[in-house]
Short mmCIF file of C-alpha atoms in Angstrom, two decimals:
data_model
loop_
_atom_site.label_atom_id
_atom_site.label_comp_id
_atom_site.label_asym_id
_atom_site.label_seq_id
_atom_site.Cartn_x
_atom_site.Cartn_y
_atom_site.Cartn_z
CA UNK A 1 74.00 0.38 56.93
CA UNK A 2 70.81 0.42 59.19
CA UNK A 3 69.91 3.92 60.47
CA UNK A 4 69.02 4.47 64.07
CA UNK A 5 65.39 5.85 65.10
CA UNK A 6 65.28 7.49 68.13
CA UNK A 7 62.11 6.36 70.12
CA UNK A 8 60.39 7.18 73.28
CA UNK A 9 57.33 5.69 75.20
CA UNK A 10 55.14 7.91 77.23
CA UNK A 11 53.10 6.00 79.85
CA UNK A 12 54.60 2.95 81.28
CA UNK A 13 51.81 0.63 82.38
CA UNK A 14 51.36 -2.86 81.00
CA UNK A 15 50.91 -1.21 77.36
CA UNK A 16 54.02 0.83 77.49
CA UNK A 17 55.96 -2.43 78.10
CA UNK A 18 54.42 -4.23 75.29
CA UNK A 19 55.44 -1.43 72.99
CA UNK A 20 58.95 -1.28 74.32
CA UNK A 21 59.29 -5.12 73.88
CA UNK A 22 57.85 -4.78 70.37
CA UNK A 23 60.53 -2.14 69.48
CA UNK A 24 63.36 -4.55 71.03
CA UNK A 25 62.05 -7.45 68.66
CA UNK A 26 61.81 -5.52 65.48
CA UNK A 27 65.30 -6.65 64.26
CA UNK A 28 64.58 -10.22 65.01
CA UNK A 29 61.73 -10.59 62.85
CA UNK A 30 62.19 -7.89 60.25
CA UNK A 31 66.28 -7.66 59.70
CA UNK A 32 65.81 -5.78 56.41
CA UNK A 33 63.94 -2.93 57.95
CA UNK A 34 65.91 0.21 56.99
CA UNK A 35 65.39 1.85 60.51
CA UNK A 36 66.32 0.25 63.77
CA UNK A 37 64.60 1.72 66.99
CA UNK A 38 66.93 3.15 69.73
CA UNK A 39 64.96 3.37 73.28
CA UNK A 40 65.82 6.95 73.80
CA UNK A 41 63.51 8.17 76.45
CA UNK A 42 60.71 6.88 78.64
CA UNK A 43 57.98 9.24 80.39
CA UNK A 44 55.80 8.23 83.50
CA UNK A 45 54.33 10.36 86.07
CA UNK A 46 54.10 7.54 88.72
CA UNK A 47 57.39 8.23 90.87
CA UNK A 48 60.19 5.64 90.17
CA UNK A 49 58.32 3.71 87.29
CA UNK A 50 60.01 5.27 84.53
CA UNK A 51 63.60 4.94 86.11
CA UNK A 52 62.83 1.30 86.61
CA UNK A 53 61.65 1.07 82.93
CA UNK A 54 64.88 2.61 81.83
CA UNK A 55 67.00 0.06 83.91
CA UNK A 56 65.23 -2.73 82.92
CA UNK A 57 64.90 -2.15 79.14
CA UNK A 58 67.75 0.24 78.42
CA UNK A 59 66.23 3.57 77.70
CA UNK A 60 68.87 6.27 77.77
CA UNK A 61 66.70 8.58 79.99
CA UNK A 62 63.75 8.66 82.23
CA UNK A 63 61.33 11.38 83.13
CA UNK A 64 58.15 12.01 84.91
CA UNK A 65 57.31 14.74 82.37
CA UNK A 66 56.19 13.79 79.07
CA UNK A 67 56.95 17.50 77.82
CA UNK A 68 60.55 16.75 78.00
CA UNK A 69 60.29 14.19 75.59
CA UNK A 70 58.58 16.49 73.00
CA UNK A 71 61.50 18.84 73.42
CA UNK A 72 64.03 16.04 73.16
CA UNK A 73 65.80 16.52 69.73
CA UNK A 74 66.96 12.91 70.04
CA UNK A 75 63.49 11.46 69.71
CA UNK A 76 61.87 11.00 66.37
CA UNK A 77 59.00 8.75 67.07
CA UNK A 78 56.74 8.47 70.09
CA UNK A 79 54.62 5.42 71.45
CA UNK A 80 51.72 7.26 73.35
CA UNK A 81 50.44 4.60 75.88
CA UNK A 82 49.05 6.85 78.62
CA UNK A 83 45.56 6.79 79.65
CA UNK A 84 42.68 7.86 77.17
CA UNK A 85 42.20 11.37 78.70
CA UNK A 86 45.89 12.38 77.88
CA UNK A 87 45.87 11.19 74.35
CA UNK A 88 44.70 14.32 72.81
CA UNK A 89 47.06 16.63 74.70
CA UNK A 90 50.06 14.41 74.39
CA UNK A 91 49.35 13.56 70.62
CA UNK A 92 48.85 16.91 69.42
CA UNK A 93 52.03 18.19 71.35
CA UNK A 94 54.13 15.52 69.95
CA UNK A 95 52.90 15.89 66.40
CA UNK A 96 53.56 19.60 66.70
CA UNK A 97 57.13 18.74 67.85
CA UNK A 98 57.64 16.72 64.75
CA UNK A 99 57.43 13.36 66.46
CA UNK A 100 55.95 10.45 64.47
CA UNK A 101 53.19 9.04 66.45
CA UNK A 102 52.31 5.18 67.46
CA UNK A 103 49.29 6.00 69.91
CA UNK A 104 47.07 3.47 71.61
CA UNK A 105 43.38 3.47 70.92
CA UNK A 106 40.90 4.91 71.22
CA UNK A 107 42.90 8.24 70.71
CA UNK A 108 41.17 10.39 73.30
CA UNK A 109 37.63 10.43 74.67
CA UNK A 110 35.58 11.13 71.60
CA UNK A 111 36.00 11.72 67.89
CA UNK A 112 36.73 15.20 68.22
CA UNK A 113 39.97 14.20 70.21
CA UNK A 114 40.76 11.64 67.50
CA UNK A 115 40.29 14.16 64.85
CA UNK A 116 42.46 16.76 66.66
CA UNK A 117 45.32 14.53 66.76
CA UNK A 118 44.92 13.25 63.13
CA UNK A 119 44.89 16.95 62.00
CA UNK A 120 47.93 17.70 63.99
CA UNK A 121 49.88 14.89 62.37
CA UNK A 122 48.72 15.78 58.90
CA UNK A 123 49.87 19.55 59.57
CA UNK A 124 53.12 18.31 60.75
CA UNK A 125 53.58 15.68 58.11
CA UNK A 126 54.35 12.82 60.59
CA UNK A 127 53.12 9.39 60.36
CA UNK A 128 50.43 8.00 62.63
CA UNK A 129 49.96 4.53 63.80
CA UNK A 130 47.03 3.30 66.00
CA UNK A 131 46.84 0.32 68.24
CA UNK A 132 44.16 -1.79 66.60
CA UNK A 133 46.13 -4.62 66.99
CA UNK A 134 43.47 -7.50 66.37
CA UNK A 135 43.30 -6.52 62.59
CA UNK A 136 46.89 -7.48 62.29
CA UNK A 137 46.33 -11.13 63.04
CA UNK A 138 47.24 -13.16 59.96
CA UNK A 139 44.06 -14.91 60.26
CA UNK A 140 42.08 -11.92 60.21
CA UNK A 141 43.78 -10.66 57.21
CA UNK A 142 43.05 -13.76 55.45
CA UNK A 143 39.31 -13.54 56.52
CA UNK A 144 39.32 -9.90 54.92
CA UNK A 145 40.86 -11.31 51.75
CA UNK A 146 38.32 -14.34 51.67
CA UNK A 147 35.41 -11.87 52.21
CA UNK A 148 36.63 -9.42 49.47
CA UNK A 149 37.10 -12.10 46.95
CA UNK A 150 33.45 -13.13 47.16
CA UNK A 151 34.64 -16.52 48.82
CA UNK A 152 31.46 -16.74 50.84
CA UNK A 153 29.23 -14.98 48.56
CA UNK A 154 27.49 -11.62 49.33
CA UNK A 155 27.75 -10.85 53.07
CA UNK A 156 24.53 -10.75 54.72
CA UNK A 157 25.42 -10.24 58.39
CA UNK A 158 28.09 -10.31 60.96
CA UNK A 159 28.27 -10.70 64.81
CA UNK A 160 31.33 -9.23 66.56
CA UNK A 161 31.90 -10.12 70.25
CA UNK A 162 34.43 -8.65 72.75
CA UNK A 163 33.66 -10.06 76.18
CA UNK A 164 36.19 -9.91 79.14
CA UNK A 165 36.32 -10.36 83.03
CA UNK A 166 38.82 -7.64 83.83
CA UNK A 167 36.32 -5.62 85.60
CA UNK A 168 34.07 -8.46 86.96
CA UNK A 169 35.47 -8.58 90.28
CA UNK A 170 33.49 -6.12 92.70
CA UNK A 171 36.84 -5.15 94.41
CA UNK A 172 38.26 -3.84 91.19
CA UNK A 173 39.90 -0.56 92.01
CA UNK A 174 38.08 2.78 90.91
CA UNK A 175 40.79 3.64 88.61
CA UNK A 176 40.57 6.39 85.87
CA UNK A 177 39.17 3.65 83.80
CA UNK A 178 35.86 4.10 85.55
CA UNK A 179 35.40 7.94 85.50
CA UNK A 180 33.70 9.54 82.64
CA UNK A 181 36.25 12.66 82.48
CA UNK A 182 39.35 10.43 82.38
CA UNK A 183 38.06 7.25 81.01
CA UNK A 184 35.46 8.30 78.47
CA UNK A 185 32.83 5.82 77.60
CA UNK A 186 33.97 2.66 79.60
CA UNK A 187 33.96 -0.62 77.66
CA UNK A 188 33.39 1.43 74.39
CA UNK A 189 36.61 3.02 74.32
CA UNK A 190 38.30 -0.33 75.90
CA UNK A 191 36.73 -2.94 73.72
CA UNK A 192 34.03 -1.72 71.31
CA UNK A 193 36.55 0.53 69.72
CA UNK A 194 38.36 -2.59 68.54
CA UNK A 195 35.00 -4.13 67.34
CA UNK A 196 34.18 -1.00 65.43
CA UNK A 197 37.57 -1.29 63.71
CA UNK A 198 37.39 -4.70 62.90
CA UNK A 199 33.74 -4.29 61.45
CA UNK A 200 34.91 -1.57 59.15
CA UNK A 201 38.26 -3.48 58.37
CA UNK A 202 36.01 -6.67 57.37
CA UNK A 203 32.85 -5.16 55.68
CA UNK A 204 33.20 -1.60 55.03
CA UNK A 205 31.63 1.55 56.52
CA UNK A 206 28.89 1.63 59.02
CA UNK A 207 26.08 3.89 57.96
CA UNK A 208 23.62 3.62 60.99
CA UNK A 209 23.26 1.93 64.30
CA UNK A 210 21.37 1.75 67.38
CA UNK A 211 22.86 0.85 70.94
CA UNK A 212 22.09 -0.01 74.41
CA UNK A 213 24.53 0.31 77.42
CA UNK A 214 24.34 -0.63 81.03
CA UNK A 215 26.62 -0.33 84.27
CA UNK A 216 26.34 -3.52 86.22
CA UNK A 217 28.90 -2.91 89.04
CA UNK A 218 27.64 0.70 90.16
CA UNK A 219 30.19 1.26 92.98
CA UNK A 220 33.96 0.48 93.47
CA UNK A 221 36.80 1.20 96.04
CA UNK A 222 39.22 4.18 95.42
CA UNK A 223 42.74 2.75 95.34
CA UNK A 224 45.17 4.19 98.11
CA UNK A 225 48.08 4.61 95.71
CA UNK A 226 49.25 4.14 92.17
CA UNK A 227 47.92 1.20 90.10
CA UNK A 228 48.87 -0.73 87.07
CA UNK A 229 46.41 -2.74 85.00
CA UNK A 230 43.35 -4.08 86.70
CA UNK A 231 44.26 -3.74 90.29
CA UNK A 232 41.93 -5.00 93.13
CA UNK A 233 41.24 -2.40 96.15
CA UNK A 234 39.35 -3.91 98.85
CA UNK A 235 38.36 -1.63 101.98
CA UNK A 236 38.93 1.83 100.14
CA UNK A 237 36.51 4.56 100.10
CA UNK A 238 33.57 3.62 97.72
CA UNK A 239 32.92 5.77 94.68
CA UNK A 240 30.37 5.55 91.73
CA UNK A 241 31.33 3.85 88.30
CA UNK A 242 30.40 6.58 85.82
CA UNK A 243 30.87 4.83 82.65
CA UNK A 244 29.73 1.76 80.78
CA UNK A 245 30.29 -1.84 81.52
CA UNK A 246 28.30 -3.16 78.70
CA UNK A 247 27.37 -2.03 75.12
CA UNK A 248 25.06 -3.74 72.74
CA UNK A 249 24.56 -2.61 69.28
CA UNK A 250 22.92 -3.31 65.92
CA UNK A 251 24.62 -2.13 62.72
CA UNK A 252 23.67 -1.28 59.34
CA UNK A 253 26.55 -1.26 56.64
CA UNK A 254 26.82 0.82 53.62
CA UNK A 255 26.88 -2.51 51.60
CA UNK A 256 23.42 -3.60 52.96
CA UNK A 257 24.94 -5.97 55.39
CA UNK A 258 23.58 -6.18 58.97
CA UNK A 259 25.60 -6.49 62.20
CA UNK A 260 25.61 -7.16 65.99
CA UNK A 261 28.42 -5.73 68.08
CA UNK A 262 28.80 -6.60 71.69
CA UNK A 263 31.29 -5.70 74.35
CA UNK A 264 31.32 -6.40 78.12
CA UNK A 265 34.10 -5.80 80.88
CA UNK A 266 32.34 -7.58 83.46
CA UNK A 267 31.50 -10.94 81.84
CA UNK A 268 32.17 -13.74 84.56
CA UNK A 269 33.86 -16.73 82.99
CA UNK A 270 34.99 -14.93 79.75
CA UNK A 271 38.75 -14.07 79.37
CA UNK A 272 39.47 -12.34 76.10
CA UNK A 273 36.54 -13.72 74.12
CA UNK A 274 36.96 -11.85 71.18
CA UNK A 275 35.87 -12.68 67.65
CA UNK A 276 33.53 -12.36 64.79
CA UNK A 277 31.25 -14.52 62.63
CA UNK A 278 30.58 -13.26 59.28
CA UNK A 279 27.76 -14.84 57.13
CA UNK A 280 27.32 -14.65 53.48
CA UNK A 281 25.08 -16.02 50.85
CA UNK A 282 27.39 -18.99 49.88
CA UNK A 283 29.30 -19.35 53.27
CA UNK A 284 30.69 -18.17 56.60
CA UNK A 285 33.91 -17.49 58.18
CA UNK A 286 34.52 -17.43 61.89
CA UNK A 287 37.48 -16.31 63.99
CA UNK A 288 38.22 -16.43 67.66
CA UNK A 289 40.99 -14.48 69.34
CA UNK A 290 41.91 -17.44 71.89
CA UNK A 291 42.55 -19.62 68.76
CA UNK A 292 44.32 -16.63 67.01
CA UNK A 293 45.88 -18.73 64.16
CA UNK A 294 42.82 -20.43 63.13
CA UNK A 295 39.83 -19.72 60.93
CA UNK A 296 36.73 -21.76 60.59
CA UNK A 297 35.32 -21.50 57.07
CA UNK A 298 32.26 -22.75 55.30
CA UNK A 299 32.09 -22.50 51.53
CA UNK A 300 30.35 -24.27 48.68
CA UNK A 301 26.99 -24.40 47.08
CA UNK A 302 25.22 -26.98 49.39
CA UNK A 303 23.86 -24.15 51.49
CA UNK A 304 21.85 -26.30 53.87
CA UNK A 305 23.93 -28.69 56.16
CA UNK A 306 27.12 -27.23 54.49
CA UNK A 307 29.98 -28.35 56.54
CA UNK A 308 32.53 -26.11 58.48
CA UNK A 309 36.37 -26.87 58.11
CA UNK A 310 39.26 -25.56 60.34
CA UNK A 311 41.92 -23.75 58.53
CA UNK A 312 45.38 -23.26 60.32
CA UNK A 313 46.89 -20.14 58.66
CA UNK A 314 50.44 -20.18 57.73
CA UNK A 315 53.38 -18.29 55.94
CA UNK A 316 51.34 -17.15 53.04
CA UNK A 317 48.83 -15.41 55.50
CA UNK A 318 49.50 -11.52 56.42
CA UNK A 319 52.78 -11.18 58.44
CA UNK A 320 52.83 -14.99 59.56
CA UNK A 321 56.18 -15.84 57.75
CA UNK A 322 58.00 -13.14 59.92
CA UNK A 323 57.29 -15.22 62.91
CA UNK A 324 56.76 -18.83 62.18
CA UNK A 325 57.79 -21.37 59.30
CA UNK A 326 54.77 -23.25 58.98
CA UNK A 327 50.90 -23.35 59.60
CA UNK A 328 49.76 -24.33 63.11
CA UNK A 329 52.97 -22.97 64.76
CA UNK A 330 51.17 -20.45 67.20
CA UNK A 331 51.55 -16.68 67.19
CA UNK A 332 50.58 -14.69 70.23
CA UNK A 333 49.24 -11.32 71.26
CA UNK A 334 52.63 -9.72 71.56
CA UNK A 335 53.42 -10.72 67.92
CA UNK A 336 50.38 -8.52 66.91
CA UNK A 337 52.23 -5.49 68.46
CA UNK A 338 55.61 -6.26 66.66
CA UNK A 339 53.52 -6.36 63.43
CA UNK A 340 52.07 -2.97 64.51
CA UNK A 341 55.66 -1.42 65.45
CA UNK A 342 57.09 -2.94 62.08
CA UNK A 343 54.32 -0.97 60.15
CA UNK A 344 54.74 2.16 61.89
CA UNK A 345 58.44 2.15 61.37
CA UNK A 346 58.01 1.29 57.83
CA UNK A 347 55.74 4.16 57.45
CA UNK A 348 58.51 6.41 58.69
CA UNK A 349 60.91 4.97 56.59
CA UNK A 350 59.00 5.13 53.45
CA UNK A 351 57.18 8.42 54.04
CA UNK A 352 53.61 6.79 53.58
CA UNK A 353 51.24 4.92 55.92
CA UNK A 354 51.15 1.05 56.58
CA UNK A 355 48.62 -0.69 58.71
CA UNK A 356 46.16 1.24 61.00
CA UNK A 357 46.18 5.15 60.90
CA UNK A 358 44.78 8.10 62.75
CA UNK A 359 41.88 8.15 60.17
CA UNK A 360 41.10 4.62 61.24
CA UNK A 361 40.98 5.86 64.80
CA UNK A 362 38.61 8.91 63.72
CA UNK A 363 36.15 6.40 62.09
CA UNK A 364 36.14 4.01 65.17
CA UNK A 365 35.61 7.13 67.63
CA UNK A 366 32.76 8.18 65.54
CA UNK A 367 31.05 4.93 65.67
CA UNK A 368 31.51 5.11 69.62
CA UNK A 369 30.17 8.70 69.52
CA UNK A 370 26.97 7.37 67.64
CA UNK A 371 26.84 4.50 70.27
CA UNK A 372 26.71 7.00 73.07
CA UNK A 373 24.09 9.19 71.36
CA UNK A 374 21.94 6.10 70.56
CA UNK A 375 22.06 4.86 73.98
CA UNK A 376 20.86 8.34 75.39
CA UNK A 377 18.32 8.92 72.78
CA UNK A 378 16.98 5.45 72.25
CA UNK A 379 16.99 5.99 68.50
CA UNK A 380 18.85 4.98 65.34
CA UNK A 381 22.03 7.18 64.65
CA UNK A 382 23.29 7.86 61.28
CA UNK A 383 27.07 8.10 60.29
#
């Protein structure tokens, strides 16, 4: 008999909906999972939004106060999809209340925030999964195996890019994302956190970096009401953008490899242009999120003019078989969050971590802190 796992979602914007849908899909893709999520509670401070989510998705109860979720004995696991500045307070409180945590990156505004949540989870003995979803792509997991096996030789250098246009419009509303106190380091927390995690997942620890940052849209209009996602707001009172639109970073890895990580939220003409290029002494591997189920691979001993092949990953790669029966049947973004939900629930069922953990969040946040310090000082920063 499958046991029920009482789950709650705190913060119901786009990402709260993605988590909710991932829970609902788990039995479809992982029918043998010994725990089945039950949507117990949803919390969202915007009036009416929690009630709407409960009606649409079937949560048993709705509230504007996340503290009611922490006190609810029916809830054993919580998705924290609230804005960044609330991650620490909510994450620590949920852990101290004995709730397992699936929390979105970057887990706060700084590495001290991420470490506080990780420490609280350790003390409470609860599982903690973090929303670094891109490493869950079967093609990315295949690339990691190829690299680790020496399939492209010794890695020499990597380029990781995360370009988006979600903030490119000059009328984008001045939401919490653009404020230092509530949004932290801007595009660093939004996108470069994923890049830092991918870099470590693929190549191991980063030991030093130097970074440059910039704000390209210095002023935006304040919204007149509650917003969701990346809304526009023309005609409102203008206010300053306080955090970064762009970061460019040089990386040194403990292995001796070198890297470039670039992220920008105002890249006109780029929609979710996320990916990496890893070069080694005998080959290379390339991945683009927009062609999520493909790898471009070069390997062999010709070195010069060596051809590149396109490989469509299939059921033998990562969690692909839980979604599609054969290669070149596409998976999508939401599938990556279903994989994440599965690993979270499996961690709870088996009492040991699977997938991304709060320790991974601390490592990523430490890289972001070093980027901020390097951009401020103009120097290389060790990790």
